[in-house]
Amino acid sequence: MELLEQRIIKDGIVKAGNVLKVDSFLNHQIDIDLMNEIGKEFKRIFADVEITKIFTIEASGIAVAAIVAQYFNVPVVFAKKTQSINLDGSVYSTKIQSFTHKRVYDVIVSKKYLSPDDKILVVDDFLANGCAAEGLIELINESGATLQGVGIIIEKGFQDGGKRLREKGIRVESLAIIDAMNDETGEIKFRH
Ligand code: 5GP
């Protein structure tokens, strides 16, 4: 997506440790006009499949998912990171290794909000090693819902999450794929 790539070049900051900072438009301050274009683009890409819910993970996925969901006219459900899993059987749960915080979170979603009838589009801001997406997919599988695809705003193609998910036959659509980035020069190379 040309508009997104231009914005990443203009405002993205390459940090050490393969981290791209996009705080000025995506992860801290949010450019709503850009988010709307992203929402339209995901709707165009996934127009051929039925979607009943958008599913993401807190915190940074929520804003994106909420705007994308308006173009699909469906609710957003987000998985919650939690300290203590309640054991009353009312939630699906899994563990997710956080890329940015280097720790493992217990992640839950209420059984009320994912059901076997649901057709799910997973949406997230970044795809790196794929742990977040895989955790969300595990929750979907626990619920018996159908995964229709994964929509990612920025995929770091030099990390192996996208490859792993696609090898499992999962439809992954990323609006920008970065093949290389350099924290010394600031250079970012996109895949086309
Ligand atoms: P994964 O689980 O695929 O390794 O990483 C995806 C998650 O980590 C995303 O939910 C995102 O919040 C965070 N993340 C991964 N890489 C980056 C990055 O380069 N920059 C930012 N801002 N977040 C990232």
Tab-separated table of C-alpha atoms and ligand atoms in Angstrom:
chain	number	residue	atom	x	y	z
A	1	MET	CA	0.000	0.000	0.000
A	2	GLU	CA	1.779	3.036	-1.388
A	3	LEU	CA	0.398	5.602	1.086
A	4	LEU	CA	1.496	3.454	4.028
A	5	GLU	CA	4.974	2.827	2.630
A	6	GLN	CA	5.454	6.556	2.060
A	7	ARG	CA	4.410	7.249	5.634
A	8	ILE	CA	6.767	4.598	7.016
A	9	ILE	CA	9.641	6.146	5.021
A	10	LYS	CA	8.728	9.644	6.199
A	11	ASP	CA	8.008	8.973	9.875
A	12	GLY	CA	9.193	5.471	10.774
A	13	ILE	CA	12.323	5.218	12.911
A	14	VAL	CA	14.498	2.110	12.747
A	15	LYS	CA	15.714	1.093	16.194
A	16	ALA	CA	18.319	-1.447	17.223
A	17	GLY	CA	16.991	-4.979	17.699
A	18	ASN	CA	14.890	-4.993	14.513
A	19	VAL	CA	12.254	-2.684	15.958
A	20	LEU	CA	10.503	-0.129	13.799
A	21	LYS	CA	9.001	2.774	15.723
A	22	VAL	CA	5.840	4.146	14.187
A	23	ASP	CA	4.624	5.942	17.292
A	24	SER	CA	3.776	9.154	15.464
A	25	PHE	CA	1.012	7.589	13.348
A	26	LEU	CA	0.228	4.045	14.492
A	27	ASN	CA	1.270	3.013	18.007
A	28	HIS	CA	1.020	6.068	20.220
A	29	GLN	CA	-0.412	8.954	18.240
A	30	ILE	CA	-2.810	7.561	15.630
A	31	ASP	CA	-3.473	9.064	12.197
A	32	ILE	CA	-7.168	8.365	11.721
A	33	ASP	CA	-7.219	9.326	8.029
A	34	LEU	CA	-4.483	6.771	7.378
A	35	MET	CA	-6.321	4.199	9.520
A	36	ASN	CA	-9.434	4.701	7.418
A	37	GLU	CA	-7.462	4.071	4.227
A	38	ILE	CA	-6.074	0.932	5.876
A	39	GLY	CA	-9.611	-0.158	6.786
A	40	LYS	CA	-10.793	0.310	3.184
A	41	GLU	CA	-7.818	-1.613	1.870
A	42	PHE	CA	-8.436	-4.609	4.172
A	43	LYS	CA	-12.106	-4.584	3.137
A	44	ARG	CA	-11.078	-4.610	-0.538
A	45	ILE	CA	-8.579	-7.451	0.002
A	46	PHE	CA	-10.937	-9.608	2.063
A	47	ALA	CA	-14.117	-8.750	0.097
A	48	ASP	CA	-14.371	-12.360	-1.103
A	49	VAL	CA	-14.788	-13.928	2.344
A	50	GLU	CA	-17.478	-13.709	4.977
A	51	ILE	CA	-16.291	-12.052	8.197
A	52	THR	CA	-18.391	-11.926	11.363
A	53	LYS	CA	-15.767	-10.635	13.789
A	54	ILE	CA	-12.419	-8.897	13.809
A	55	PHE	CA	-10.076	-10.338	16.425
A	56	THR	CA	-6.935	-8.673	17.764
A	57	ILE	CA	-4.806	-8.345	20.896
A	58	GLU	CA	-4.509	-5.429	23.281
A	59	ALA	CA	-3.205	-2.817	23.331
A	60	SER	CA	-1.961	-1.493	20.013
A	61	GLY	CA	-4.133	-3.768	17.872
A	62	ILE	CA	-7.358	-2.338	19.253
A	63	ALA	CA	-7.343	1.061	17.581
A	64	VAL	CA	-6.524	-0.411	14.213
A	65	ALA	CA	-9.086	-3.189	14.530
A	66	ALA	CA	-11.809	-0.772	15.612
A	67	ILE	CA	-11.430	1.324	12.500
A	68	VAL	CA	-11.051	-1.662	10.177
A	69	ALA	CA	-14.202	-3.199	11.668
A	70	GLN	CA	-16.306	-0.255	10.523
A	71	TYR	CA	-15.692	-1.279	6.911
A	72	PHE	CA	-16.830	-4.840	7.647
A	73	ASN	CA	-19.738	-3.757	9.889
A	74	VAL	CA	-18.794	-6.348	12.501
A	75	PRO	CA	-17.736	-6.215	16.165
A	76	VAL	CA	-14.150	-6.181	17.367
A	77	VAL	CA	-13.042	-8.671	19.991
A	78	PHE	CA	-9.641	-8.284	21.578
A	79	ALA	CA	-7.680	-10.830	23.554
A	80	LYS	CA	-6.606	-9.541	26.954
A	81	LYS	CA	-3.213	-9.899	28.555
A	82	THR	CA	-3.661	-10.970	32.140
A	83	GLN	CA	-1.698	-11.759	35.268
A	84	SER	CA	-3.993	-14.447	36.558
A	85	ILE	CA	-6.112	-16.803	34.536
A	86	ASN	CA	-9.485	-17.348	36.134
A	87	LEU	CA	-10.151	-21.022	36.247
A	88	ASP	CA	-13.937	-21.014	36.144
A	89	GLY	CA	-13.933	-22.174	32.545
A	90	SER	CA	-15.412	-18.989	31.129
A	91	VAL	CA	-12.401	-18.094	28.989
A	92	TYR	CA	-10.182	-19.545	26.281
A	93	SER	CA	-6.533	-18.975	27.166
A	94	THR	CA	-3.048	-19.285	25.782
A	95	LYS	CA	0.427	-17.862	26.280
A	96	ILE	CA	2.065	-15.342	23.970
A	97	GLN	CA	5.719	-14.341	23.887
A	98	SER	CA	5.848	-10.573	23.408
A	99	PHE	CA	8.284	-9.377	20.757
A	100	THR	CA	8.613	-5.845	22.084
A	101	HIS	CA	8.560	-6.583	25.806
A	102	LYS	CA	10.485	-9.871	25.728
A	103	ARG	CA	8.177	-11.610	28.177
A	104	VAL	CA	5.440	-14.207	28.113
A	105	TYR	CA	1.841	-13.126	28.711
A	106	ASP	CA	-1.170	-15.195	29.584
A	107	VAL	CA	-3.806	-14.136	27.105
A	108	ILE	CA	-7.526	-14.746	27.412
A	109	VAL	CA	-10.782	-14.193	25.612
A	110	SER	CA	-14.242	-14.779	27.017
A	111	LYS	CA	-16.066	-17.794	25.578
A	112	LYS	CA	-19.041	-15.456	25.123
A	113	TYR	CA	-17.350	-13.573	22.293
A	114	LEU	CA	-15.978	-16.323	20.053
A	115	SER	CA	-18.298	-19.083	18.912
A	116	PRO	CA	-18.184	-21.919	16.366
A	117	ASP	CA	-20.386	-19.872	14.006
A	118	ASP	CA	-17.893	-17.030	13.823
A	119	LYS	CA	-15.775	-16.321	10.750
A	120	ILE	CA	-12.765	-14.430	11.994
A	121	LEU	CA	-10.358	-11.927	10.515
A	122	VAL	CA	-7.311	-11.456	12.744
A	123	VAL	CA	-5.895	-7.925	12.538
A	124	ASP	CA	-2.687	-6.621	14.078
A	125	ASP	CA	-0.298	-3.736	13.606
A	126	PHE	CA	2.916	-5.764	13.188
A	127	LEU	CA	3.923	-9.277	12.245
A	128	ALA	CA	7.429	-10.218	13.405
A	129	ASN	CA	8.043	-13.735	14.725
A	130	GLY	CA	4.359	-14.559	14.568
A	131	CYS	CA	3.797	-15.293	18.268
A	132	ALA	CA	0.920	-12.846	18.646
A	133	ALA	CA	-0.879	-14.123	15.537
A	134	GLU	CA	-0.283	-17.759	16.471
A	135	GLY	CA	-1.665	-17.160	19.961
A	136	LEU	CA	-4.792	-15.521	18.544
A	137	ILE	CA	-5.218	-18.412	16.110
A	138	GLU	CA	-4.934	-20.858	18.991
A	139	LEU	CA	-7.776	-19.066	20.801
A	140	ILE	CA	-9.858	-19.185	17.604
A	141	ASN	CA	-9.180	-22.912	17.256
A	142	GLU	CA	-10.148	-23.525	20.893
A	143	SER	CA	-13.464	-21.813	20.230
A	144	GLY	CA	-14.253	-23.762	17.071
A	145	ALA	CA	-14.611	-20.538	15.052
A	146	THR	CA	-13.256	-20.349	11.498
A	147	LEU	CA	-10.147	-18.337	10.696
A	148	GLN	CA	-10.658	-16.533	7.379
A	149	GLY	CA	-7.344	-14.714	7.284
A	150	VAL	CA	-4.807	-12.491	8.988
A	151	GLY	CA	-4.542	-8.801	8.069
A	152	ILE	CA	-1.303	-7.124	9.074
A	153	ILE	CA	-0.377	-3.483	8.628
A	154	ILE	CA	3.419	-3.905	8.716
A	155	GLU	CA	5.090	-7.282	8.247
A	156	LYS	CA	8.805	-7.546	8.873
A	157	GLY	CA	9.518	-10.053	6.143
A	158	PHE	CA	13.025	-10.755	7.398
A	159	GLN	CA	11.531	-12.325	10.533
A	160	ASP	CA	9.850	-15.662	10.077
A	161	GLY	CA	6.284	-15.194	11.362
A	162	GLY	CA	4.755	-14.605	7.932
A	163	LYS	CA	6.541	-17.587	6.431
A	164	ARG	CA	5.452	-19.893	9.257
A	165	LEU	CA	1.803	-18.846	9.050
A	166	ARG	CA	1.684	-19.116	5.235
A	167	GLU	CA	3.320	-22.549	5.363
A	168	LYS	CA	0.393	-23.661	7.519
A	169	GLY	CA	-1.944	-22.564	4.732
A	170	ILE	CA	-3.137	-19.447	6.545
A	171	ARG	CA	-4.035	-16.487	4.360
A	172	VAL	CA	-1.821	-13.608	5.501
A	173	GLU	CA	-2.268	-10.226	3.817
A	174	SER	CA	0.172	-7.492	4.808
A	175	LEU	CA	-0.219	-3.918	3.617
A	176	ALA	CA	3.538	-3.262	3.777
A	177	ILE	CA	6.262	-5.876	3.894
A	178	ILE	CA	9.725	-4.763	4.963
A	179	ASP	CA	12.515	-6.950	3.623
A	180	ALA	CA	15.383	-5.127	5.302
A	181	MET	CA	15.974	-2.192	7.607
A	182	ASN	CA	19.124	-0.665	8.981
A	183	ASP	CA	19.249	1.144	12.313
A	184	GLU	CA	22.516	2.900	11.432
A	185	THR	CA	21.454	4.414	8.105
A	186	GLY	CA	17.699	4.398	8.766
A	187	GLU	CA	17.168	2.731	5.386
A	188	ILE	CA	14.021	0.621	4.895
A	189	LYS	CA	13.543	-1.718	1.917
A	190	PHE	CA	10.054	-2.896	0.961
A	191	ARG	CA	9.043	-6.084	-0.850
A	192	HIS	CA	6.890	-5.514	-3.938
B	1	5GP	P1	5.297	-11.190	16.853
B	1	5GP	O1	4.399	-11.780	17.882
B	1	5GP	O2	4.842	-11.431	15.424
B	1	5GP	O3	6.738	-11.533	17.056
B	1	5GP	O4	5.244	-9.617	17.064
B	1	5GP	C1	4.069	-8.939	16.818
B	1	5GP	C2	3.710	-8.040	17.965
B	1	5GP	O5	4.853	-7.391	18.507
B	1	5GP	C3	2.776	-6.957	17.464
B	1	5GP	O6	1.555	-7.106	18.163
B	1	5GP	C4	3.454	-5.649	17.782
B	1	5GP	O7	2.724	-4.972	18.761
B	1	5GP	C5	4.826	-6.000	18.309
B	1	5GP	N1	5.913	-5.680	17.355
B	1	5GP	C6	6.690	-6.565	16.692
B	1	5GP	N2	7.628	-5.959	15.980
B	1	5GP	C7	7.459	-4.640	16.173
B	1	5GP	C8	8.146	-3.468	15.671
B	1	5GP	O8	9.130	-3.521	14.918
B	1	5GP	N3	7.678	-2.268	16.099
B	1	5GP	C9	6.596	-2.159	16.922
B	1	5GP	N4	6.213	-0.921	17.255
B	1	5GP	N5	5.937	-3.238	17.421
B	1	5GP	C10	6.361	-4.464	17.046
